[in-house]
C-alpha atoms as a printed R data frame, in Angstrom:
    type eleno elety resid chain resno      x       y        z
1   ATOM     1    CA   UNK     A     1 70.621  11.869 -105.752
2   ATOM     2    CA   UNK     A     2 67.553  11.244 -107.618
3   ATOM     3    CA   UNK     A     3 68.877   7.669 -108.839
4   ATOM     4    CA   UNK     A     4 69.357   6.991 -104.514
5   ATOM     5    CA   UNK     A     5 65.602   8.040 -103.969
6   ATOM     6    CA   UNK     A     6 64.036   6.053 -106.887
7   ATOM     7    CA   UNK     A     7 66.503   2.790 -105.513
8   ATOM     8    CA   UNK     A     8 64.715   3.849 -101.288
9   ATOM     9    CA   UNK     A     9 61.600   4.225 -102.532
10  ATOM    10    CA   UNK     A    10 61.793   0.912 -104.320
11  ATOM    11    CA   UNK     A    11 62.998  -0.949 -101.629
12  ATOM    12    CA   UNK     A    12 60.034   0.527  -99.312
13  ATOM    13    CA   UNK     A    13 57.770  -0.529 -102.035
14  ATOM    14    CA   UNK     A    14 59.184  -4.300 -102.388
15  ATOM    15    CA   UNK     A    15 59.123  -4.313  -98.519
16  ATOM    16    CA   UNK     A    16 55.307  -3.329  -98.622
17  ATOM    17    CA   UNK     A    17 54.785  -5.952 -100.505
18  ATOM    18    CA   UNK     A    18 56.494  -8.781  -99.444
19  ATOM    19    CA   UNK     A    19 55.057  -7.779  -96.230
20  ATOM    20    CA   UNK     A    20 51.568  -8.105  -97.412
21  ATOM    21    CA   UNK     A    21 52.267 -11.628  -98.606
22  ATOM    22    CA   UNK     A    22 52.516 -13.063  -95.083
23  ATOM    23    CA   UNK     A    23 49.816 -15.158  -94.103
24  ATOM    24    CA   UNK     A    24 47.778 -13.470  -91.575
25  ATOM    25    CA   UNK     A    25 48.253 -16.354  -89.238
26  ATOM    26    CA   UNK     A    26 51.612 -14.472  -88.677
27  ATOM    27    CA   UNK     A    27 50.269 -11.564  -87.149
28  ATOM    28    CA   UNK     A    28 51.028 -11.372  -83.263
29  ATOM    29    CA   UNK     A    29 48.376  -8.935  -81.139
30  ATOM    30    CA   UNK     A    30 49.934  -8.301  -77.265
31  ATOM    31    CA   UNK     A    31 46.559  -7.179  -75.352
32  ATOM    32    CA   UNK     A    32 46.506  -6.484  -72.152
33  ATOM    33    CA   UNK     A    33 44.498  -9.530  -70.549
34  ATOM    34    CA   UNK     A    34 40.584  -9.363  -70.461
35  ATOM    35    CA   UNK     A    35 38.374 -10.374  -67.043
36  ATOM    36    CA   UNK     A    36 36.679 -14.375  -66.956
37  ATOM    37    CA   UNK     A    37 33.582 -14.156  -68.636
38  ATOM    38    CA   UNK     A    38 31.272 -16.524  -68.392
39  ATOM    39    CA   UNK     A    39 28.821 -17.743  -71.207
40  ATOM    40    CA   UNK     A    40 25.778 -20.062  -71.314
41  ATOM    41    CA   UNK     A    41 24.754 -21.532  -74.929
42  ATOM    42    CA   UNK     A    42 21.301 -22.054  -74.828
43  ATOM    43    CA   UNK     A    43 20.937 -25.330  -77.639
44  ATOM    44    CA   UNK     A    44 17.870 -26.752  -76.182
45  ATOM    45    CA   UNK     A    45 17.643 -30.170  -74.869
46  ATOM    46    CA   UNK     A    46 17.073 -31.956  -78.291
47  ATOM    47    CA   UNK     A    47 20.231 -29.563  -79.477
48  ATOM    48    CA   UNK     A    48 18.320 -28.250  -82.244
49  ATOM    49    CA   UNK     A    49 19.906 -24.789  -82.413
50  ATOM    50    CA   UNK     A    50 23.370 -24.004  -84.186
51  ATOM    51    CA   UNK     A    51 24.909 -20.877  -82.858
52  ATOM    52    CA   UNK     A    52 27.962 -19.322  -84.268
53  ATOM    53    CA   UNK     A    53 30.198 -16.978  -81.453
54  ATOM    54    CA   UNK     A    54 32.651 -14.425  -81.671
55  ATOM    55    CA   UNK     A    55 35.165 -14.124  -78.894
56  ATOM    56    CA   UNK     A    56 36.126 -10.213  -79.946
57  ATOM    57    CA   UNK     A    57 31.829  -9.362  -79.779
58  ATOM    58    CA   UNK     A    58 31.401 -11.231  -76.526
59  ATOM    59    CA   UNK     A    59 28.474 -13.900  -77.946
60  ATOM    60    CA   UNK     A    60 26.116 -15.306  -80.671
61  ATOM    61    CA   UNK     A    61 26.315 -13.331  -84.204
62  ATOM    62    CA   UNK     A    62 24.099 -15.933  -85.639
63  ATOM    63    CA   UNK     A    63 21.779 -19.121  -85.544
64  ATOM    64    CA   UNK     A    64 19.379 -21.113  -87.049
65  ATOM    65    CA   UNK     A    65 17.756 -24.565  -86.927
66  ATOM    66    CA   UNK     A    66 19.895 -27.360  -87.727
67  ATOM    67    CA   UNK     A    67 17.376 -28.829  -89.738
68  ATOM    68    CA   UNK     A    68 16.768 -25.722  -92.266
69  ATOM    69    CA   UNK     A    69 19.352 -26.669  -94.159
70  ATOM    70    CA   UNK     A    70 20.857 -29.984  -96.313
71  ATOM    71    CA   UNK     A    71 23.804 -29.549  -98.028
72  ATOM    72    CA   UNK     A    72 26.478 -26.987  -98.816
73  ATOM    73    CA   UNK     A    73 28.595 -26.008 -101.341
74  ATOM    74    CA   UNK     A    74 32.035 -24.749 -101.693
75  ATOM    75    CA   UNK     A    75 32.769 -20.781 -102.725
76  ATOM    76    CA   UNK     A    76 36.204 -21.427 -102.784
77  ATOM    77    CA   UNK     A    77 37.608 -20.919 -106.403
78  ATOM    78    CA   UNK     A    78 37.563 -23.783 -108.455
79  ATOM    79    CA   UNK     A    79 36.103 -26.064 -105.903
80  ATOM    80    CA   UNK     A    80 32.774 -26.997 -106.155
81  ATOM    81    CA   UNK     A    81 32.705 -29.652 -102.903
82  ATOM    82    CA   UNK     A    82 29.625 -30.742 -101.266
83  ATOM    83    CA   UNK     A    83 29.365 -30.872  -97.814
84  ATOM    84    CA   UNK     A    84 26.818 -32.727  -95.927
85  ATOM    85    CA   UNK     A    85 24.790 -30.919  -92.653
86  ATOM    86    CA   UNK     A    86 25.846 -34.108  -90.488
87  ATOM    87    CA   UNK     A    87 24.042 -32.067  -87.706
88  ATOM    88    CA   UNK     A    88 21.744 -34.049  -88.599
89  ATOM    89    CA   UNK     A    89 23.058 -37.105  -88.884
90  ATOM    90    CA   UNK     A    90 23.417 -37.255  -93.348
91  ATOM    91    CA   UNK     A    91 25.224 -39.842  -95.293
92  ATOM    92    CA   UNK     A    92 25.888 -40.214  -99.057
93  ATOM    93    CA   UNK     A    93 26.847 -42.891 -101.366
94  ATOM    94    CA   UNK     A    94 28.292 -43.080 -104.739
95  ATOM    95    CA   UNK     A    95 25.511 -44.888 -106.733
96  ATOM    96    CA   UNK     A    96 27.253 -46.249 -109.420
97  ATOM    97    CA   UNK     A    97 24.083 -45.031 -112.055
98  ATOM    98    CA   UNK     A    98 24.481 -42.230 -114.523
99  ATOM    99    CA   UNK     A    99 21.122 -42.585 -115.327
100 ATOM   100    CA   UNK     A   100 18.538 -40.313 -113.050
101 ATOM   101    CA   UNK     A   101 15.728 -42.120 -113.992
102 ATOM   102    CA   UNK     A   102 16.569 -45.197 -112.760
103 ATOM   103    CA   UNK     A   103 15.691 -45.823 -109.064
104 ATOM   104    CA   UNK     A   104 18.523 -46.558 -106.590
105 ATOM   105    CA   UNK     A   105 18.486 -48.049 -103.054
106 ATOM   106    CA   UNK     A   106 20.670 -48.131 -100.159
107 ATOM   107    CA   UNK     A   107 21.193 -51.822 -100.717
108 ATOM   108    CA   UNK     A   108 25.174 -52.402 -101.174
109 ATOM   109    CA   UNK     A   109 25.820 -49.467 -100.661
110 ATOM   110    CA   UNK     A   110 28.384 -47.861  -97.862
111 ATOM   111    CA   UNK     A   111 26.551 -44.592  -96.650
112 ATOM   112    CA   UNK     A   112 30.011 -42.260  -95.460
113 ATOM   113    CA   UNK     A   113 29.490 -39.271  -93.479
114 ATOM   114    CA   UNK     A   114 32.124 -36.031  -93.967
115 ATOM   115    CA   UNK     A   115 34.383 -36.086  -91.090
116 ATOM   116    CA   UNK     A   116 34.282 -33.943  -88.497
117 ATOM   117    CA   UNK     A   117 38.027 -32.813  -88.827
118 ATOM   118    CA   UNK     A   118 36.858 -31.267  -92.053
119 ATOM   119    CA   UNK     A   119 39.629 -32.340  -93.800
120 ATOM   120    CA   UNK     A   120 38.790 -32.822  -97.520
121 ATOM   121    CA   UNK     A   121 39.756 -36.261  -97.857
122 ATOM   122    CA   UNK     A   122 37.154 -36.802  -95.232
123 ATOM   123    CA   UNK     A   123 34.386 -35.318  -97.662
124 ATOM   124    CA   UNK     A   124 31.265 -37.993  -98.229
125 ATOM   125    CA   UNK     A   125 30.736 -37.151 -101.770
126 ATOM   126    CA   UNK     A   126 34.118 -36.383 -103.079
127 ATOM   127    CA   UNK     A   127 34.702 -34.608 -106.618
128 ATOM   128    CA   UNK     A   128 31.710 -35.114 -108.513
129 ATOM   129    CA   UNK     A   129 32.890 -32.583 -111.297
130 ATOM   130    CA   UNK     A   130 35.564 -32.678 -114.434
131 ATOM   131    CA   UNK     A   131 37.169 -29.428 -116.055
132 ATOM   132    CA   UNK     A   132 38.591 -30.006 -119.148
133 ATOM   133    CA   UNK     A   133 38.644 -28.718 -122.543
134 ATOM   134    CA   UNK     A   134 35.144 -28.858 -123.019
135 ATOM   135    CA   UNK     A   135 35.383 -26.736 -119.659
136 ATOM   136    CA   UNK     A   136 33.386 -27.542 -116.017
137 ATOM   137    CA   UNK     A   137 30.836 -30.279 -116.131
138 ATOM   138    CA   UNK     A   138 29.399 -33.311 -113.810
139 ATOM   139    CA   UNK     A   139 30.891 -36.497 -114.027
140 ATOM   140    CA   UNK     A   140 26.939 -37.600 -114.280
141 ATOM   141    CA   UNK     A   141 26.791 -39.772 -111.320
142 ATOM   142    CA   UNK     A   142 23.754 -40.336 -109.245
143 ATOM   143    CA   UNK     A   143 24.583 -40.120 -105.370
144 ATOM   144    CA   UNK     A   144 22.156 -41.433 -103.072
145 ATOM   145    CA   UNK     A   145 21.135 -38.887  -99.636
146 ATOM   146    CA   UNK     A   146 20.530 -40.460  -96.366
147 ATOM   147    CA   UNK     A   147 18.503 -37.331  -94.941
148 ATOM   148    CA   UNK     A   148 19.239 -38.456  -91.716
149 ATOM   149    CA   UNK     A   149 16.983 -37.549  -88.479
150 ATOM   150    CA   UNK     A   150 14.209 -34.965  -87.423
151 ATOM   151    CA   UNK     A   151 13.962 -33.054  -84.438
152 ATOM   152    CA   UNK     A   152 12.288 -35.951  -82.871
153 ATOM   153    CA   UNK     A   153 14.871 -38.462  -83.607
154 ATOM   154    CA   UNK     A   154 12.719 -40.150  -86.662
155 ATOM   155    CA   UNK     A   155 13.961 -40.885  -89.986
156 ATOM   156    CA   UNK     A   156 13.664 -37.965  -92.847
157 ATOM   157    CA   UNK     A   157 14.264 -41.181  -95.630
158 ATOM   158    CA   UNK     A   158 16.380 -41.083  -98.690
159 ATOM   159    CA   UNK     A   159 16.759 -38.665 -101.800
160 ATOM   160    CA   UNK     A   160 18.942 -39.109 -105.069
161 ATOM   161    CA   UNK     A   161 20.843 -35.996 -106.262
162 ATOM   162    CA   UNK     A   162 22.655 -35.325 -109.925
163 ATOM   163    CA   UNK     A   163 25.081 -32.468 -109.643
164 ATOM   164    CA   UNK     A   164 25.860 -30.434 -112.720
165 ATOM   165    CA   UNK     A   165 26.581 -26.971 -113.758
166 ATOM   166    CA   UNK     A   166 23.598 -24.712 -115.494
167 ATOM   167    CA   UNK     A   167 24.458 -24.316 -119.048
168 ATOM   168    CA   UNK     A   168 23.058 -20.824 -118.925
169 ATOM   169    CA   UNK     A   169 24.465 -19.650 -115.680
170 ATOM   170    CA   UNK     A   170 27.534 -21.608 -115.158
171 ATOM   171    CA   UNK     A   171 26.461 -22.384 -111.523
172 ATOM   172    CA   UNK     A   172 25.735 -25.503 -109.650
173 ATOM   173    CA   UNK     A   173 22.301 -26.956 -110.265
174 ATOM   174    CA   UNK     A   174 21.404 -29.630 -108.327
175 ATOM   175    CA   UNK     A   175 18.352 -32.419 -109.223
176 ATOM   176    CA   UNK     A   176 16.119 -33.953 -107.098
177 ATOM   177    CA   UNK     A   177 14.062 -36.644 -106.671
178 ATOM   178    CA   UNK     A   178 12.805 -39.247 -104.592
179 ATOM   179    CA   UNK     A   179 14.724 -42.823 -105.304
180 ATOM   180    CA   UNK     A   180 11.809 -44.139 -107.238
181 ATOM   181    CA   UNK     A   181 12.175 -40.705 -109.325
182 ATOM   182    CA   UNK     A   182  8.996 -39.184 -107.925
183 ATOM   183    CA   UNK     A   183  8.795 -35.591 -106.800
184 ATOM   184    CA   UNK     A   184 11.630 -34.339 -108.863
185 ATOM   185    CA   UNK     A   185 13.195 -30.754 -108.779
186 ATOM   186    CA   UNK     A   186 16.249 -28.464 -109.658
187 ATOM   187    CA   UNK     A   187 17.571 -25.920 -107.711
188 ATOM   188    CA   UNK     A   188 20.633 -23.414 -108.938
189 ATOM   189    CA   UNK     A   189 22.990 -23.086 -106.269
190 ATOM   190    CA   UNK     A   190 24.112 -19.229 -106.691
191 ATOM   191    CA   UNK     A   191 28.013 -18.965 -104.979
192 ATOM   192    CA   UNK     A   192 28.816 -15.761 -102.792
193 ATOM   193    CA   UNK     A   193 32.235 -14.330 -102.971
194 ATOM   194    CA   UNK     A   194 33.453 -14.063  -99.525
195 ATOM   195    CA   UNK     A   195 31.454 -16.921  -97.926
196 ATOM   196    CA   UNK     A   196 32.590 -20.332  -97.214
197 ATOM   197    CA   UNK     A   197 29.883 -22.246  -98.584
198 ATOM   198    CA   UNK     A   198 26.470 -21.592  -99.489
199 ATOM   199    CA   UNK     A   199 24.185 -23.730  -98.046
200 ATOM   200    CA   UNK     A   200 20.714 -25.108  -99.326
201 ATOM   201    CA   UNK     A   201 17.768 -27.060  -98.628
202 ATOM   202    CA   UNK     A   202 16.313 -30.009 -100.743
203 ATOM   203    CA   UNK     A   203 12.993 -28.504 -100.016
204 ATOM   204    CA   UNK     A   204 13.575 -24.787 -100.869
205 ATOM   205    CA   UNK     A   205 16.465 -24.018 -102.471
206 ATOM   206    CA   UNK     A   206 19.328 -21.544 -101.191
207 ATOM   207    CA   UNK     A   207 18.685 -21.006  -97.719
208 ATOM   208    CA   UNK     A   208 17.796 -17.041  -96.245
209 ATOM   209    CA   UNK     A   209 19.235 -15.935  -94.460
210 ATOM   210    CA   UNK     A   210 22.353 -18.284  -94.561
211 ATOM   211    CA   UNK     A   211 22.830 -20.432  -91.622
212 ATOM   212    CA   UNK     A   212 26.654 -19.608  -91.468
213 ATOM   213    CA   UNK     A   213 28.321 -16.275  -91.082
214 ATOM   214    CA   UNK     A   214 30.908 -14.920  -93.433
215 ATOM   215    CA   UNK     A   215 34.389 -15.828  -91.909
216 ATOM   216    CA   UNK     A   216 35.273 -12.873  -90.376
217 ATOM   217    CA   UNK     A   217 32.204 -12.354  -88.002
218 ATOM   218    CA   UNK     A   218 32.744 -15.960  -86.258
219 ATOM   219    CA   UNK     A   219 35.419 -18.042  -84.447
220 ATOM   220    CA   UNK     A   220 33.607 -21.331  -83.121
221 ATOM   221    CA   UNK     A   221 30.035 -22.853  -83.834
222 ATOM   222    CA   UNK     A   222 28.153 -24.821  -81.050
223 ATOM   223    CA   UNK     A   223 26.479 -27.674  -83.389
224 ATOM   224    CA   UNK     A   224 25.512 -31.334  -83.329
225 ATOM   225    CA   UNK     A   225 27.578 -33.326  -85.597
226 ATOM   226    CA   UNK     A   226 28.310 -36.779  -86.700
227 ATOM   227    CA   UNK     A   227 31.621 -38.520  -85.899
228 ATOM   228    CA   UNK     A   228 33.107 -41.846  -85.003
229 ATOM   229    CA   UNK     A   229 33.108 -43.366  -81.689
230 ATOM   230    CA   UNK     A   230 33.935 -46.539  -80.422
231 ATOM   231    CA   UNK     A   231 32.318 -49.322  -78.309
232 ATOM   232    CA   UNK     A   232 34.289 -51.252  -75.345
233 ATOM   233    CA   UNK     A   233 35.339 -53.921  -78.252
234 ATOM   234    CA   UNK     A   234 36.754 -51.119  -80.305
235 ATOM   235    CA   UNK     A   235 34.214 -51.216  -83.207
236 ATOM   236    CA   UNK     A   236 33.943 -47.892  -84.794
237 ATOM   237    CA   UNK     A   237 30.143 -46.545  -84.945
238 ATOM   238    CA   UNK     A   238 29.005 -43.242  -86.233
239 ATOM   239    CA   UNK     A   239 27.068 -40.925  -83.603
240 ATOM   240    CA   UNK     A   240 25.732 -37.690  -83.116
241 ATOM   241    CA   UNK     A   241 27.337 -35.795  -80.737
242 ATOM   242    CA   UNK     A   242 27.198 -32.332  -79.626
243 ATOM   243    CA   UNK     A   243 29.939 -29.995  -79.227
244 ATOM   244    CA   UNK     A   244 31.900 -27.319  -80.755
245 ATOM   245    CA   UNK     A   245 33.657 -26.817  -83.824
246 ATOM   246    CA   UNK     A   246 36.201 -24.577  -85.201
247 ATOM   247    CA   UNK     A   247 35.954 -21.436  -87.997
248 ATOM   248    CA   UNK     A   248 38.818 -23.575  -89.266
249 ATOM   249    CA   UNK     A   249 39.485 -21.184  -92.160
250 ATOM   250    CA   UNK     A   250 40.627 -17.991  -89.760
251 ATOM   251    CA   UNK     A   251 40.915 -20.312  -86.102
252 ATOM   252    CA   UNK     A   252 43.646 -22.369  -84.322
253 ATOM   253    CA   UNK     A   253 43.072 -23.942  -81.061
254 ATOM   254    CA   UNK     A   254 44.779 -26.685  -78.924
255 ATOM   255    CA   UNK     A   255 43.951 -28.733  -75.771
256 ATOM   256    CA   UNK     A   256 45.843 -28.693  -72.769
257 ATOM   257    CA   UNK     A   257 45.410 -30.538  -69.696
258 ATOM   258    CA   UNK     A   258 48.884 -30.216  -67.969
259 ATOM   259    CA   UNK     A   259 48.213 -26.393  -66.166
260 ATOM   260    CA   UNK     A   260 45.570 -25.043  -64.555
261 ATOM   261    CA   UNK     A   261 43.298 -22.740  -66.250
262 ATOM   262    CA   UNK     A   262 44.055 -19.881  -63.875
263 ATOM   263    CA   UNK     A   263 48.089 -20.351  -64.897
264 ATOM   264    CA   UNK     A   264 47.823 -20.437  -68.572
265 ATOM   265    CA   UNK     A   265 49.059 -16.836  -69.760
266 ATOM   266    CA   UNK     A   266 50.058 -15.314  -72.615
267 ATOM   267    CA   UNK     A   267 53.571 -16.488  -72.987
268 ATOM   268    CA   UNK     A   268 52.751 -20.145  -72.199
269 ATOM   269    CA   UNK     A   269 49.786 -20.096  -74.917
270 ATOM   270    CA   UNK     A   270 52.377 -19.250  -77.365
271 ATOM   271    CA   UNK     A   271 54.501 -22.689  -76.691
272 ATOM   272    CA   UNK     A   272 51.640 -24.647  -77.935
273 ATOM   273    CA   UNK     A   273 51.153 -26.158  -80.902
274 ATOM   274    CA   UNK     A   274 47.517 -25.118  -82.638
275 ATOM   275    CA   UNK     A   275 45.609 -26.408  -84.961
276 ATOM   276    CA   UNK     A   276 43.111 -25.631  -87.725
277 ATOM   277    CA   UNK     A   277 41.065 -29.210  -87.489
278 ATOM   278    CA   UNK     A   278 37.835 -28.369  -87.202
279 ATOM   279    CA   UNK     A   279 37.092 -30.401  -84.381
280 ATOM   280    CA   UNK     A   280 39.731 -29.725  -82.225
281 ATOM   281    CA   UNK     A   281 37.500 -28.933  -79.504
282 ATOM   282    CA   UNK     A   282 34.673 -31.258  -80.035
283 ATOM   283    CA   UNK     A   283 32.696 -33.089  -78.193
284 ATOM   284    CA   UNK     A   284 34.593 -34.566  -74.911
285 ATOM   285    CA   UNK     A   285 34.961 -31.475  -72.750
286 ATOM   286    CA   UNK     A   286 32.147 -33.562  -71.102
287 ATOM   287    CA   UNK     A   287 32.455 -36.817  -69.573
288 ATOM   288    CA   UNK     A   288 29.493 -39.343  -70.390
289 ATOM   289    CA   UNK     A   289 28.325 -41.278  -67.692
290 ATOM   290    CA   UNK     A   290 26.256 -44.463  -68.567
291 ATOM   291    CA   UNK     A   291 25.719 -46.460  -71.823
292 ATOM   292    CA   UNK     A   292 26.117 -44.841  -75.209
293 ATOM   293    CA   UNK     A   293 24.205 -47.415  -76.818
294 ATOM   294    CA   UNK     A   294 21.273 -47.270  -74.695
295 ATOM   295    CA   UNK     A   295 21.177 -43.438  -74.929
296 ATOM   296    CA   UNK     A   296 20.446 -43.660  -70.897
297 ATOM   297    CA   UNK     A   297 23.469 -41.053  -70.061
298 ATOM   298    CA   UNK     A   298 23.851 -38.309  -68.323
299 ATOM   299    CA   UNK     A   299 27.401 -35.410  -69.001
300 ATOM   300    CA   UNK     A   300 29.628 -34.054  -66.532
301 ATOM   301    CA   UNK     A   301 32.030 -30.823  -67.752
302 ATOM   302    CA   UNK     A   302 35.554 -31.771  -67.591
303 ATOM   303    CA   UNK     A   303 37.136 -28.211  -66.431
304 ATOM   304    CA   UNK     A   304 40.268 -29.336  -65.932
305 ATOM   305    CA   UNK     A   305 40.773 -29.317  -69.958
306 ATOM   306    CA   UNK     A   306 41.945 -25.990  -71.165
307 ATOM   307    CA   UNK     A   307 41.367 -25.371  -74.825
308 ATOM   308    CA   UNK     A   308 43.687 -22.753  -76.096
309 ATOM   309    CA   UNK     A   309 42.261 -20.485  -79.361
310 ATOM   310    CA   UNK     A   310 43.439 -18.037  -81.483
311 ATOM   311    CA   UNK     A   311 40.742 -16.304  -83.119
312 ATOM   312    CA   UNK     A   312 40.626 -15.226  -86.208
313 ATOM   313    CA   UNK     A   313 42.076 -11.837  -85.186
314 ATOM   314    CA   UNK     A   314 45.094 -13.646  -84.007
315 ATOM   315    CA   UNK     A   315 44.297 -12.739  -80.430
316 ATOM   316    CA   UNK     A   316 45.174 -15.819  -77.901
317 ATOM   317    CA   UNK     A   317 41.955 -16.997  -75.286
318 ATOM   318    CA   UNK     A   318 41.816 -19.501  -73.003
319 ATOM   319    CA   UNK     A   319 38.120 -21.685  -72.571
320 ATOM   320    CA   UNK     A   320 37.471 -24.343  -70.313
321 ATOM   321    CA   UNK     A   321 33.505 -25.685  -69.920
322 ATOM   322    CA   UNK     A   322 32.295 -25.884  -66.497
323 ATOM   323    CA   UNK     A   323 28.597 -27.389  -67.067
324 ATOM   324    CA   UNK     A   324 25.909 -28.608  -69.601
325 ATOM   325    CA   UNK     A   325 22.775 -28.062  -67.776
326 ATOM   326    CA   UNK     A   326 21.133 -25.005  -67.115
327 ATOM   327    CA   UNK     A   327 19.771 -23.807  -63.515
328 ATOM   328    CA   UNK     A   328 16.959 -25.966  -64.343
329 ATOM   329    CA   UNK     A   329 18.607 -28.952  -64.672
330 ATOM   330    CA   UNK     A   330 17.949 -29.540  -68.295
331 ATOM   331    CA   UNK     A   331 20.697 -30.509  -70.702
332 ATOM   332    CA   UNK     A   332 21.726 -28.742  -73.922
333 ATOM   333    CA   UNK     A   333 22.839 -25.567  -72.291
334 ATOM   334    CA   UNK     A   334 27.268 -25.229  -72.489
335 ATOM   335    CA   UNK     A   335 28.536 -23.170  -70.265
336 ATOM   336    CA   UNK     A   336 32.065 -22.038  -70.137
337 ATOM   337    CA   UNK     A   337 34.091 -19.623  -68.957
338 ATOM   338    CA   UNK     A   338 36.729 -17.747  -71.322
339 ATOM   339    CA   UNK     A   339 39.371 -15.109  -70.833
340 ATOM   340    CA   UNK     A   340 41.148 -13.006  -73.337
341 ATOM   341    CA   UNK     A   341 45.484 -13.744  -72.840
C-alpha cells in the first residue's frame, strides 16, 4: 500500500512538472466577450511620443520621447545584441578599424538599419562579441552611428562606438566619440534581469526611467520606425513610418481582411495562423494618399483590416483602426476600436 502511494504521488509529481514545461503560448483563456472600446493614441503630429498599451489595463502603461534614447542592449542570457532606436531613423556600419583613434567616415560604407520584423538576422550591428577560453570580450571593431533625425527632421550627425565588456564589472561598456575622436566617453551598460533590453543614450548613459516596460505590463507599442518601402519602379528605400509594433516576446497577432470585424469571434480567431514578427501590424492600416517622396500625403484608416492579437495573457482581441486625425484635424492621433473575443 505504501509502495502504490509513493508510485501516485510520483506520477502527480512528474505530471506537475511536465506540465510546467509547456510554453505558455499553450495556455487557452475562454472569456466571456468584452464591449468595443474605442482608443485614441495621442503621438503628436511630428510622432514624437512612443507609447506602450496593455489590452488587459485598457491603455498607456508607459511613454517617453523617441529621441531620449540611442541604442539598446540585450538582457537575454548570453546575448549581448545591440539594437538601434530606428524611431529615429539610426543606421550602423561595420568600420573595418580596430583602432578607436583613428577617424572613420561614412564613405564606402553601407549604413543598415535593424529590421522592423525584429528578427535577429535583421540586426544592424550583428555580434560584435567572442566567448572563448579567455571568456567574453569585443571583437575590437569600430562601428560607425548614423544618429539619424531630430524632432524637426534635421540631421543629429555621426558617432563611432567600441563595444567591450568592463574588466571590473563584467558588463557592457560602450566608448564614444565623435569620428574625428573628439568628445570621447564610456558609459557601463548595467543589464536588468527581467527586462528585454536596457536602453541608453550616447549623451547620458542608461536611460531613467526606461523607455520600455518589462514584458509583462505591455502587448503593442505605437512608435515611429524605419523599414523598407518601395517606389513605383520597385527600388527598395528606407523610410520612417509610423505604426505599431508587437511585444513580440509574450504577443501573436495576424491580419485578416476576409470577415467583417463585427463577425470575427472567438472560434474563428482560433483558425488563424499568428505570429510573433514584430511588425505584424505595422504601418499600412492606413492608406497613403499622394507622393511618398515628396512627403505631400495625407492617411486614410483602412477598417476593413482586422488584426487579430493574442496578448501576452493568451487572451484573443480583435483591432481594426478607424482614423489618424484627431477632432481637430491634425495627424498623429490612431484611433481604433478593439474588443476582447
Amino acid at each position: 500500500m505504501k509502495r502504490q502511494i509513493l508510485r501516485n504521488s510520483f506520477f502527480t509529481f512528474m505530471v506537475l512538472l511536465l506540465s510546467s514545461c509547456f510554453k505558455e503560448d499553450e495556455k487557452v483563456i475562454p472569456l466571456k466577450p468584452g464591449n468595443v472600446e474605442t482608443y485614441v493614441i495621442e503621438m503628436l503630429p511630428e510622432y514624437t511620443i512612443q507609447s506602450y498599451f496593455s489590452f488587459s489595463d485598457g491603455g498607456i502603461v508607459a511613454s517617453n520621447d523617441r529621441s531620449n534614447w540611442d541604442m539598446a542592449l540585450s538582457c537575454e542570457p548570453g546575448d549581448y545584441t545591440l539594437w538601434l532606436n530606428t524611431s529615429v531613423f539610426m543606421k550602423a556600419a561595420r568600420t573595418g578599424v580596430f583602432d578607436f583613434n583613428v577617424s572613420v567616415s561614412s564613405q564606402n560604407l553601407e549604413l543598415l538599419f535593424d529590421e522592423s520584423t525584429g528578427r535577429i538576422e535583421g540586426n544592424a550591428i550583428g555580434k560584435w562579441w567572442i566567448n572563448n577560453s579567455e571568456g567574453l570580450q569585443g571583437d575590437g571593431e569600430v562601428i560607425l552611428i548614423d544618429r539619424g533625425i531630430d524632432r524637426e527632421g534635421e540631421q543629429r550627425g555621426f558617432v563611432k562606438i567600441q563595444p567591450s565588456f568592463d574588466p571590473v564589472s563584467g558588463e557592457v561598456m560602450i566608448r564614444i566619440a565623435a569620428t574625428n575622436g573628439s568628445n570621447e566617453r564610456s558609459f557601463v551598460i548595467t543589464r536588468e534581469n527581467g527586462r528585454r533590453v536596457t536602453a541608453f543614450s550616447f549623451d547620458t548613459g542608461i536611460s531613467i526611467p526606461q523607455p520600455e516596460p518589462i514584458p509583462n505590463q505591455w502587448d503593442i507599442l505605437f512608435t515611429t520606425y524605419t523599414t523598407l518601402l518601395f517606389t513605383n519602379t520597385g527600388d527598395p528605400y528606407p523610410y520612417l513610418v509610423n505604426g505599431v509594433l508587437l511585444n513580440d516576446t509574450l504577443v501573436k497577432a495576424a491580419l485578416d481582411t476576409l470577415v467583417s470585424f463585427e463577425e470575427v469571434s472567438r472560434e474563428y480567431a482560433e483558425t488563424l495562423q499568428l505570429s510573433y514578427q514584430k511588425d505584424i501590424i505595422g504601418y499600412d492600416w492606413k492608406a497613403i494618399n499622394g507622393d511618398v517622396t515628396s512627403g505631400n500625403i495625407t492617411y486614410t484608416a483602412r477598417p476593413g483590416w482586422n488584426y487579430i492579437i493574442r496578448d501576452r495573457f493568451g487572451v484573443f482581441y480583435k483591432l481594426r483602426f478607424i482614423d489618424f486625425y484627431n477632432s481637430q484635424g491634425k495627424k498623429g492621433y490612431p484611433t481604433f476600436e478593439v474588443q476582447r473575443l
